[in-house]
Coordinates of C-alpha atoms in Angstrom, one line a residue:
Chain A
M664 CA -24.3 10.3 -24.3
K665 CA -22.3 10.8 -21.2
I666 CA -19.1 8.9 -20.3
L667 CA -19.2 6.8 -17.1
I668 CA -15.7 6.4 -15.8
Y669 CA -14.6 3.7 -13.3
V670 CA -12.1 5.2 -11.0
S671 CA -9.8 3.9 -8.2
F672 CA -8.0 6.2 -5.8
L673 CA -5.9 6.3 -2.8
G674 CA -7.7 8.9 -0.7
T675 CA -4.8 9.8 1.7
K676 CA -3.9 13.2 0.1
Y677 CA -7.5 14.2 -0.7
S678 CA -10.1 16.1 1.3
G679 CA -12.7 13.6 0.1
Y680 CA -14.4 13.4 -3.3
Q681 CA -16.4 16.5 -3.4
I682 CA -14.9 19.7 -4.8
Q683 CA -14.2 22.5 -2.3
K684 CA -12.1 25.6 -2.1
N685 CA -8.5 25.5 -0.9
A686 CA -8.3 21.8 -0.5
P687 CA -7.4 19.1 -3.0
T688 CA -10.3 16.7 -3.9
V689 CA -10.7 13.8 -6.2
Q690 CA -13.5 15.6 -8.1
Q691 CA -11.2 18.5 -8.8
A692 CA -8.5 16.2 -10.0
L693 CA -11.0 14.4 -12.3
C694 CA -12.4 17.8 -13.6
E695 CA -8.9 19.0 -14.5
A696 CA -7.9 15.7 -16.1
S697 CA -11.2 15.6 -18.1
E698 CA -10.5 19.1 -19.5
R699 CA -7.1 17.9 -20.7
V700 CA -8.5 14.7 -22.1
F701 CA -11.5 16.2 -24.0
G702 CA -10.2 19.7 -24.7
F703 CA -13.1 21.5 -23.0
K704 CA -14.4 22.1 -19.5
C705 CA -16.4 19.2 -18.1
D706 CA -18.9 18.4 -15.4
V707 CA -17.9 15.4 -13.3
T708 CA -20.7 13.9 -11.2
G709 CA -19.7 11.2 -8.7
C710 CA -21.6 8.2 -7.3
S711 CA -21.2 9.3 -3.7
R712 CA -19.4 11.7 -1.5
T713 CA -16.5 10.3 0.4
D714 CA -14.8 11.6 3.4
S715 CA -11.2 12.8 3.6
G716 CA -8.8 9.9 3.7
V717 CA -11.3 7.3 2.4
H718 CA -10.2 5.2 -0.6
A719 CA -11.9 3.6 -3.6
N720 CA -11.2 0.4 -5.4
M721 CA -14.2 1.3 -7.6
F722 CA -15.8 4.7 -7.8
C723 CA -18.0 5.8 -10.7
A724 CA -18.4 9.3 -12.1
A725 CA -20.3 10.6 -15.2
V726 CA -18.5 13.1 -17.4
S727 CA -20.3 15.6 -19.6
E728 CA -19.3 18.9 -21.3
S729 CA -19.7 21.7 -18.8
G730 CA -23.3 23.0 -18.8
K731 CA -24.5 20.5 -21.3
S732 CA -26.4 17.2 -20.8
G733 CA -23.9 15.1 -22.7
I734 CA -20.5 15.0 -24.3
D735 CA -19.2 14.9 -27.8
T736 CA -15.8 13.4 -28.4
T737 CA -14.0 11.4 -31.1
I738 CA -11.9 9.5 -28.6
P739 CA -12.8 5.8 -28.8
I740 CA -14.3 4.7 -25.5
K741 CA -11.6 2.0 -25.1
K742 CA -8.9 4.6 -25.2
I743 CA -10.4 6.8 -22.5
P744 CA -8.6 5.0 -19.5
L745 CA -5.2 5.5 -21.2
A746 CA -6.0 9.1 -22.0
Y747 CA -6.7 9.8 -18.4
A748 CA -3.6 7.8 -17.3
A749 CA -1.5 10.4 -19.2
V750 CA -2.9 13.3 -17.1
L751 CA -4.0 12.0 -13.7
P752 CA -1.8 12.0 -10.6
N753 CA -0.5 8.6 -9.7
D754 CA -2.9 8.1 -6.8
I755 CA -6.0 8.2 -9.0
A756 CA -6.7 5.9 -12.0
V757 CA -9.5 5.5 -14.5
F758 CA -9.5 1.8 -15.2
D759 CA -12.6 1.5 -17.4
A760 CA -15.1 3.7 -19.2
K761 CA -18.6 3.2 -20.7
E762 CA -21.0 5.2 -22.8
V763 CA -24.3 6.0 -20.9
D764 CA -27.4 7.9 -21.8
D765 CA -27.7 11.6 -21.2
D766 CA -30.3 11.0 -18.4
F767 CA -28.1 8.5 -16.5
H768 CA -27.3 9.7 -13.0
P769 CA -24.3 8.0 -11.3
R770 CA -25.8 8.5 -7.8
Y771 CA -29.6 8.0 -8.3
D772 CA -29.2 5.0 -10.7
V773 CA -27.2 2.9 -8.2
E774 CA -28.7 -0.4 -7.4
Y775 CA -26.2 -1.2 -4.7
K776 CA -22.8 -0.3 -3.4
E777 CA -20.3 -2.4 -1.5
Y778 CA -17.8 -1.1 1.0
V779 CA -14.9 -2.9 2.6
Y780 CA -13.5 -1.8 5.9
K781 CA -10.0 -3.0 6.8
I782 CA -8.8 -3.4 10.4
Y783 CA -5.1 -4.1 10.8
N784 CA -5.0 -6.2 14.0
R785 CA -1.5 -6.7 15.3
S786 CA 0.1 -5.1 18.3
I787 CA 2.8 -3.4 16.2
S788 CA 1.5 -1.4 13.2
D789 CA 2.6 -2.2 9.6
P790 CA 4.1 0.8 7.7
F791 CA 2.6 -0.5 4.5
M792 CA -0.9 -0.5 6.0
A793 CA -0.7 2.9 7.6
D794 CA -3.3 5.3 6.1
R795 CA -4.9 2.2 4.5
S796 CA -6.5 0.5 7.5
W797 CA -7.5 1.1 11.1
H798 CA -4.7 -0.1 13.3
Y799 CA -6.4 -1.9 16.2
P800 CA -3.5 -3.1 18.4
R801 CA -5.3 -5.4 20.8
V802 CA -5.2 -8.8 19.1
L803 CA -8.7 -10.3 18.8
D804 CA -9.2 -14.0 19.1
D805 CA -11.2 -16.1 16.7
G806 CA -14.2 -16.0 19.0
A807 CA -14.2 -12.2 18.9
V808 CA -14.1 -12.2 15.1
E809 CA -16.9 -14.8 15.0
R810 CA -19.0 -12.5 17.3
M811 CA -18.4 -9.6 15.0
N812 CA -19.6 -11.7 12.1
E813 CA -22.8 -12.7 14.1
A814 CA -23.4 -9.1 14.8
A815 CA -22.9 -8.1 11.2
A816 CA -25.5 -10.7 10.1
R817 CA -28.0 -8.7 12.2
F818 CA -27.4 -5.6 10.1
V819 CA -28.8 -7.3 7.1
G820 CA -32.3 -6.3 6.0
K821 CA -34.4 -3.2 5.6
H822 CA -34.0 -1.1 8.7
D823 CA -34.0 2.4 10.0
F824 CA -30.3 3.0 10.5
A825 CA -30.6 6.3 12.3
S826 CA -28.4 4.9 15.1
F827 CA -25.6 4.6 12.6
M828 CA -25.6 8.1 11.1
S829 CA -23.3 11.0 12.2
S830 CA -24.9 14.4 12.9
G831 CA -24.3 16.9 10.2
S832 CA -26.4 15.2 7.6
D833 CA -29.6 16.7 6.3
V834 CA -31.0 13.2 5.3
T835 CA -34.5 12.6 6.8
D836 CA -35.3 9.2 5.4
T837 CA -32.9 6.9 7.3
V838 CA -34.3 3.6 6.1
R839 CA -31.8 1.6 4.0
T840 CA -31.6 -2.0 3.0
I841 CA -28.4 -3.9 3.7
F842 CA -28.0 -7.0 1.4
E843 CA -24.9 -8.5 2.7
A844 CA -22.7 -7.9 5.8
E845 CA -19.8 -10.2 6.7
V846 CA -16.6 -10.1 8.8
K847 CA -13.6 -12.3 7.9
R848 CA -10.0 -12.5 9.1
E849 CA -7.2 -12.9 6.6
G850 CA -3.9 -13.0 8.5
A851 CA -3.5 -9.7 10.3
L852 CA -6.4 -8.1 8.5
I853 CA -10.0 -8.2 9.7
E854 CA -12.3 -7.2 6.8
F855 CA -15.9 -6.1 7.1
R856 CA -17.7 -6.2 3.8
V857 CA -21.2 -4.6 3.5
S858 CA -23.5 -3.9 0.5
A859 CA -26.6 -1.8 0.6
D860 CA -28.9 0.2 -1.6
G861 CA -27.5 3.3 0.0
F862 CA -25.5 4.5 3.0
L863 CA -26.1 7.2 5.6
Y864 CA -23.4 9.7 6.6
N865 CA -20.5 7.8 8.2
M866 CA -22.7 4.7 8.3
V867 CA -20.0 2.1 7.4
R868 CA -17.6 3.6 9.9
I869 CA -20.2 3.5 12.7
L870 CA -21.2 0.0 11.8
T871 CA -17.5 -0.9 12.1
G872 CA -17.1 0.9 15.4
T873 CA -20.1 -1.1 16.6
L874 CA -18.5 -4.4 15.5
I875 CA -15.4 -3.5 17.5
A876 CA -17.6 -2.8 20.6
V877 CA -19.0 -6.3 20.0
A878 CA -15.5 -7.7 19.8
E879 CA -14.7 -6.0 23.1
G880 CA -17.8 -7.5 24.8
K881 CA -19.4 -4.1 25.3
I882 CA -22.3 -5.0 23.0
E883 CA -23.6 -8.6 22.5
P884 CA -24.4 -9.7 18.9
T885 CA -28.0 -10.2 20.0
D886 CA -28.1 -6.6 21.2
I887 CA -27.8 -5.3 17.7
D888 CA -31.5 -5.5 17.0
A889 CA -32.1 -3.2 20.0
V890 CA -29.4 -0.8 19.0
I891 CA -31.1 -0.5 15.5
E892 CA -34.6 -0.1 17.0
S893 CA -33.4 2.6 19.5
R894 CA -32.6 5.1 16.6
D895 CA -30.1 6.5 19.1
R896 CA -26.5 7.2 17.8
K897 CA -25.2 6.9 21.4
R898 CA -26.2 3.2 21.5
A899 CA -23.9 2.4 18.6
G900 CA -20.1 2.2 18.7
V901 CA -17.5 4.8 17.8
T902 CA -17.0 6.1 14.3
A903 CA -14.0 4.1 13.0
P904 CA -11.3 6.3 11.3
P905 CA -11.6 7.0 7.5
T906 CA -8.3 5.3 6.7
G907 CA -9.7 1.8 6.7
L908 CA -12.7 2.5 4.4
Y909 CA -12.8 1.5 0.7
L910 CA -15.7 1.9 -1.7
N911 CA -15.3 -1.4 -3.3
R912 CA -18.1 -1.8 -5.9
V913 CA -20.9 0.2 -7.5
V914 CA -23.6 -1.7 -9.4
Y915 CA -26.2 0.1 -11.5
R916 CA -29.8 -0.9 -12.4
D917 CA -30.1 -2.8 -15.7
Chain B
M1070 CA 25.4 -5.7 24.8
K1071 CA 23.8 -3.8 21.9
I1072 CA 20.2 -4.0 20.8
L1073 CA 19.5 -5.3 17.3
I1074 CA 16.2 -3.9 16.0
Y1075 CA 14.2 -5.4 13.2
V1076 CA 12.6 -2.6 11.2
S1077 CA 10.2 -2.3 8.4
F1078 CA 9.6 1.0 6.6
L1079 CA 7.8 2.6 3.7
G1080 CA 10.6 4.6 2.0
T1081 CA 8.5 7.0 0.0
K1082 CA 9.1 10.1 2.3
Y1083 CA 12.7 9.4 3.1
S1084 CA 16.0 10.3 1.3
G1085 CA 17.2 6.8 2.0
Y1086 CA 18.5 5.2 5.2
Q1087 CA 21.7 7.1 5.8
I1088 CA 21.6 10.3 7.8
Q1089 CA 22.2 13.6 5.9
K1090 CA 21.7 17.2 6.4
N1091 CA 18.4 18.9 5.4
A1092 CA 16.7 15.7 4.3
P1093 CA 14.6 13.2 6.3
T1094 CA 16.2 9.8 6.5
V1095 CA 15.3 6.5 8.2
Q1096 CA 18.4 6.6 10.3
Q1097 CA 17.6 10.0 11.7
A1098 CA 14.1 8.9 12.6
L1099 CA 15.5 5.8 14.4
C1100 CA 18.1 8.0 16.2
E1101 CA 15.4 10.4 17.4
A1102 CA 13.1 7.5 18.4
S1103 CA 15.9 5.7 20.2
E1104 CA 16.7 8.8 22.3
R1105 CA 13.1 8.9 23.4
V1106 CA 12.9 5.2 24.1
F1107 CA 16.2 5.0 26.2
G1108 CA 16.4 8.5 27.5
F1109 CA 19.9 9.2 26.1
K1110 CA 21.5 9.9 22.7
C1111 CA 22.1 6.7 20.7
D1112 CA 24.2 5.5 17.8
V1113 CA 22.2 3.6 15.3
T1114 CA 24.1 1.5 12.7
G1115 CA 22.2 0.0 9.8
C1116 CA 22.7 -3.2 7.8
S1117 CA 23.0 -1.3 4.6
R1118 CA 22.5 2.0 2.9
T1119 CA 19.3 2.2 0.9
D1120 CA 18.4 4.8 -1.8
S1121 CA 15.7 7.4 -1.6
G1122 CA 12.3 5.8 -2.1
V1123 CA 13.5 2.2 -1.4
H1124 CA 11.4 0.2 1.1
A1125 CA 12.2 -2.5 3.7
N1126 CA 10.1 -5.4 4.9
M1127 CA 13.1 -6.3 7.1
F1128 CA 16.0 -3.9 7.8
C1129 CA 18.3 -4.5 10.8
A1130 CA 20.1 -1.8 12.9
A1131 CA 22.2 -2.0 16.0
V1132 CA 21.6 0.5 18.8
S1133 CA 24.1 1.6 21.4
E1134 CA 24.6 4.6 23.6
S1135 CA 26.2 7.4 21.7
G1136 CA 30.0 7.1 21.8
K1137 CA 29.9 3.8 23.7
S1138 CA 30.3 0.2 22.6
G1139 CA 27.0 -1.0 24.1
I1140 CA 23.8 0.1 25.8
D1141 CA 22.5 -0.2 29.3
T1142 CA 18.8 -0.2 29.8
T1143 CA 16.2 -1.7 32.1
I1144 CA 13.5 -2.0 29.4
P1145 CA 12.8 -5.7 28.8
I1146 CA 13.9 -6.7 25.3
K1147 CA 10.3 -7.9 24.5
K1148 CA 8.9 -4.5 25.3
I1149 CA 11.3 -2.7 22.9
P1150 CA 9.1 -2.9 19.8
L1151 CA 6.1 -1.4 21.6
A1152 CA 8.3 1.4 23.1
Y1153 CA 9.4 2.3 19.6
A1154 CA 5.8 2.1 18.3
A1155 CA 4.9 4.9 20.7
V1156 CA 7.4 7.4 19.2
L1157 CA 8.1 6.4 15.6
P1158 CA 6.2 7.9 12.6
N1159 CA 3.6 5.5 11.1
D1160 CA 5.8 4.7 8.1
I1161 CA 8.5 3.1 10.2
A1162 CA 8.0 0.2 12.6
V1163 CA 10.3 -1.9 14.9
F1164 CA 8.7 -5.3 14.8
D1165 CA 11.3 -7.3 16.8
A1166 CA 14.4 -6.8 18.9
K1167 CA 17.3 -8.9 20.2
E1168 CA 20.3 -8.5 22.4
V1169 CA 23.6 -8.9 20.6
D1170 CA 27.3 -8.7 21.7
D1171 CA 29.1 -5.3 21.8
D1172 CA 31.3 -6.5 18.9
F1173 CA 28.3 -7.4 16.6
H1174 CA 28.2 -5.4 13.4
P1175 CA 24.9 -5.2 11.5
R1176 CA 26.7 -4.8 8.2
Y1177 CA 29.8 -6.9 8.4
D1178 CA 28.2 -9.8 10.2
V1179 CA 25.5 -10.4 7.5
E1180 CA 25.5 -13.9 6.0
Y1181 CA 23.1 -13.0 3.2
K1182 CA 20.4 -10.5 2.4
E1183 CA 17.4 -10.9 0.2
Y1184 CA 15.7 -8.2 -1.9
V1185 CA 12.4 -8.3 -3.7
Y1186 CA 11.7 -6.1 -6.7
K1187 CA 8.1 -5.6 -7.6
I1188 CA 7.0 -4.7 -11.2
Y1189 CA 3.4 -3.7 -11.7
N1190 CA 2.5 -5.0 -15.1
R1191 CA -0.8 -3.6 -16.3
S1192 CA -1.5 -1.0 -19.0
I1193 CA -3.3 1.2 -16.4
S1194 CA -1.4 1.9 -13.1
D1195 CA -2.9 1.0 -9.7
P1196 CA -3.1 3.9 -7.3
F1197 CA -2.4 1.5 -4.4
M1198 CA 0.8 0.3 -6.0
A1199 CA 2.2 3.8 -6.9
D1200 CA 5.5 4.5 -5.1
R1201 CA 5.5 0.7 -4.2
S1202 CA 6.4 -0.8 -7.5
W1203 CA 7.7 -0.1 -11.0
H1204 CA 4.7 0.5 -13.3
Y1205 CA 5.7 -1.3 -16.5
P1206 CA 2.7 -0.7 -18.8
R1207 CA 3.4 -3.1 -21.7
V1208 CA 1.8 -6.3 -20.6
L1209 CA 4.4 -9.2 -20.8
D1210 CA 3.2 -12.7 -21.8
D1211 CA 4.1 -15.9 -19.9
G1212 CA 6.9 -16.6 -22.3
A1213 CA 8.6 -13.2 -21.5
V1214 CA 8.3 -13.9 -17.8
E1215 CA 9.8 -17.4 -18.3
R1216 CA 12.7 -15.8 -20.2
M1217 CA 13.2 -13.4 -17.3
N1218 CA 13.4 -16.3 -14.9
E1219 CA 15.9 -18.2 -17.2
A1220 CA 18.1 -15.1 -17.2
A1221 CA 17.8 -14.7 -13.5
A1222 CA 19.0 -18.2 -13.0
R1223 CA 22.2 -17.2 -14.8
F1224 CA 22.9 -14.5 -12.2
V1225 CA 23.3 -17.3 -9.5
G1226 CA 26.9 -18.1 -8.4
K1227 CA 30.1 -16.2 -7.5
H1228 CA 30.7 -13.7 -10.2
D1229 CA 32.3 -10.3 -10.8
F1230 CA 29.2 -8.1 -11.0
A1231 CA 30.9 -4.9 -12.2
S1232 CA 28.4 -4.7 -15.1
F1233 CA 25.7 -4.3 -12.5
M1234 CA 27.1 -1.4 -10.4
S1235 CA 26.3 2.3 -10.9
S1236 CA 29.2 4.7 -11.0
G1237 CA 29.6 6.8 -7.8
S1238 CA 30.7 3.8 -5.7
D1239 CA 34.2 3.5 -4.2
V1240 CA 33.9 -0.3 -4.0
T1241 CA 36.9 -2.0 -5.8
D1242 CA 36.1 -5.7 -5.1
T1243 CA 33.0 -6.3 -7.2
V1244 CA 32.8 -10.0 -6.8
R1245 CA 29.7 -11.2 -5.0
T1246 CA 27.9 -14.5 -4.6
I1247 CA 24.2 -14.7 -5.6
F1248 CA 22.5 -17.7 -3.9
E1249 CA 19.1 -17.5 -5.4
A1250 CA 17.4 -15.5 -8.1
E1251 CA 13.9 -16.1 -9.3
V1252 CA 11.2 -14.3 -11.3
K1253 CA 7.5 -15.1 -10.6
R1254 CA 4.2 -13.6 -11.7
E1255 CA 1.4 -13.2 -9.2
G1256 CA -1.6 -11.6 -10.9
A1257 CA -0.5 -8.1 -12.1
L1258 CA 2.8 -8.3 -10.1
I1259 CA 6.0 -9.7 -11.5
E1260 CA 8.4 -10.2 -8.6
F1261 CA 12.1 -10.7 -8.8
R1262 CA 13.6 -12.2 -5.7
V1263 CA 17.4 -12.3 -5.2
S1264 CA 19.7 -13.2 -2.3
A1265 CA 23.4 -12.7 -2.0
D1266 CA 26.3 -12.3 0.4
G1267 CA 26.4 -8.6 -0.6
F1268 CA 25.1 -6.2 -3.2
L1269 CA 26.9 -3.5 -5.2
Y1270 CA 25.6 0.1 -5.6
N1271 CA 22.2 -0.2 -7.4
M1272 CA 22.9 -3.8 -8.2
V1273 CA 19.3 -5.2 -7.8
R1274 CA 17.9 -2.3 -9.8
I1275 CA 20.3 -2.9 -12.6
L1276 CA 19.7 -6.7 -12.5
T1277 CA 16.0 -5.8 -12.7
G1278 CA 16.5 -3.5 -15.7
T1279 CA 18.5 -6.2 -17.4
L1280 CA 15.6 -8.7 -16.9
I1281 CA 13.2 -6.2 -18.5
A1282 CA 15.7 -6.0 -21.5
V1283 CA 15.4 -9.8 -21.6
A1284 CA 11.6 -9.6 -21.6
E1285 CA 11.8 -7.1 -24.4
G1286 CA 14.0 -9.4 -26.5
K1287 CA 17.0 -7.0 -26.4
I1288 CA 19.1 -9.4 -24.5
E1289 CA 18.7 -13.2 -24.7
P1290 CA 18.9 -15.3 -21.4
T1291 CA 21.9 -17.0 -22.8
D1292 CA 23.6 -13.6 -23.3
I1293 CA 23.7 -13.0 -19.5
D1294 CA 27.0 -14.9 -19.0
A1295 CA 28.6 -12.5 -21.6
V1296 CA 27.1 -9.5 -20.0
I1297 CA 28.6 -10.5 -16.6
E1298 CA 32.0 -11.4 -18.2
S1299 CA 32.2 -8.0 -20.0
R1300 CA 32.4 -6.0 -16.7
D1301 CA 30.8 -3.3 -18.8
R1302 CA 27.9 -1.3 -17.2
K1303 CA 26.7 -0.4 -20.8
R1304 CA 26.0 -4.1 -21.6
A1305 CA 23.4 -4.4 -18.8
G1306 CA 19.9 -3.0 -18.7
V1307 CA 18.6 0.3 -17.3
T1308 CA 18.6 1.1 -13.6
A1309 CA 15.0 0.2 -12.5
P1310 CA 13.4 2.9 -10.3
P1311 CA 13.8 2.7 -6.5
T1312 CA 10.0 2.5 -5.9
G1313 CA 9.9 -1.2 -6.7
L1314 CA 12.7 -2.3 -4.4
Y1315 CA 12.3 -3.9 -1.0
L1316 CA 15.0 -5.2 1.3
N1317 CA 13.1 -8.4 2.4
R1318 CA 15.4 -10.4 4.7
V1319 CA 18.7 -10.1 6.5
V1320 CA 20.3 -13.2 7.9
Y1321 CA 23.4 -13.1 10.2
R1322 CA 26.1 -15.6 10.7
D1323 CA 25.5 -18.1 13.6

């Protein structure tokens, strides 16, 4: 067996998930914590890469003994979250754990993932939302938010999302299926929620930037189909900053 | 006239409000920002001192030209918050501003202040609440929260609160009037809300620690009167950590 851990983290202090030299990453923190929890070096494989500054309400990672296909431990599975709590920094938490098969893969076995993007929409920023949202100071009216939601509905379906991928990715198959995409306002927060079977590099951030272009009247909701068909990054909106992005849910097959 | 600014701040990176050498403080950040906004050195007088790590949803400060009793500026009062937004760090915001008389004093003219103390009550901590709450991992049942609320009700009134003051204060009159004191649970958060005409050094944090002692059965709600009457710091609970404390409202006379 492997152990699948359910993790939440505040991404502010981390250079993303994936381990790298000379920069703190979530994966490195989880590797170090896993070694202290289990008493031996571990491999920690995440459900996705995330960029620097991006957050997670739910991120999944599989833990196995380093170089082996599984893990052998006497720690009861229910005690795993508390064991991690004792050794993790306070901006990362393991809130649940499950036993999974040796051949389980936290990235390839994903059925769908959901992201939430938070836009803080007041003229004056909120210190408690800094680094946790995109501060967009021009206050959008209800009509603008409704247009964003109409545009988001046009993202839904199986499409080639090449227009919504940053360069620097070696992915060649840019077809993905978006299951749900919705924009809602709650007080000062405008939240964009999107689920799909997979996401391209910076895809949610570019979808968000495109929704803001719709709010500003630069793109009409009905233009979205043409933006998708163009397969042209320049037709989409800006790449929204990482601070507003949260991986919110990971659902596996079975 | 002076300018009264309404400020919110995340206190995590600051050694409290009051200016000091070799440590970042909110007052220093406001002084530097004021100089950039108005073009001359300013005196910034706050409504209270706050400890390192304490937050404010509403904090008030009066701004005048350095060494003078007032301020002379052509910036319209409505533009002041945006002018500060351009120069303040993202963990401090000025969200409103008013003109007040030269003889207004942001500390002495307070009618009452309200604090909120947030306790995060789950066995596993939440990365998004770290540094913004007190993580109390033993989950309290509804009966415990109800006892905390009963105890809080006994704080209300004009009392000598010497039992709830940390040493290190030169205050001799320890009588204060608490107008409201209430404990409520909202999901994982237990919030203690208290308003008074003034607060002693660490008073809200010691009141909170005392409420936790009540939740743990170490002090009965009906014992609170005796704890107050004792004027003995040792009879009250621990000093809760600063991370959970928020100055929430400041109300002036007139």
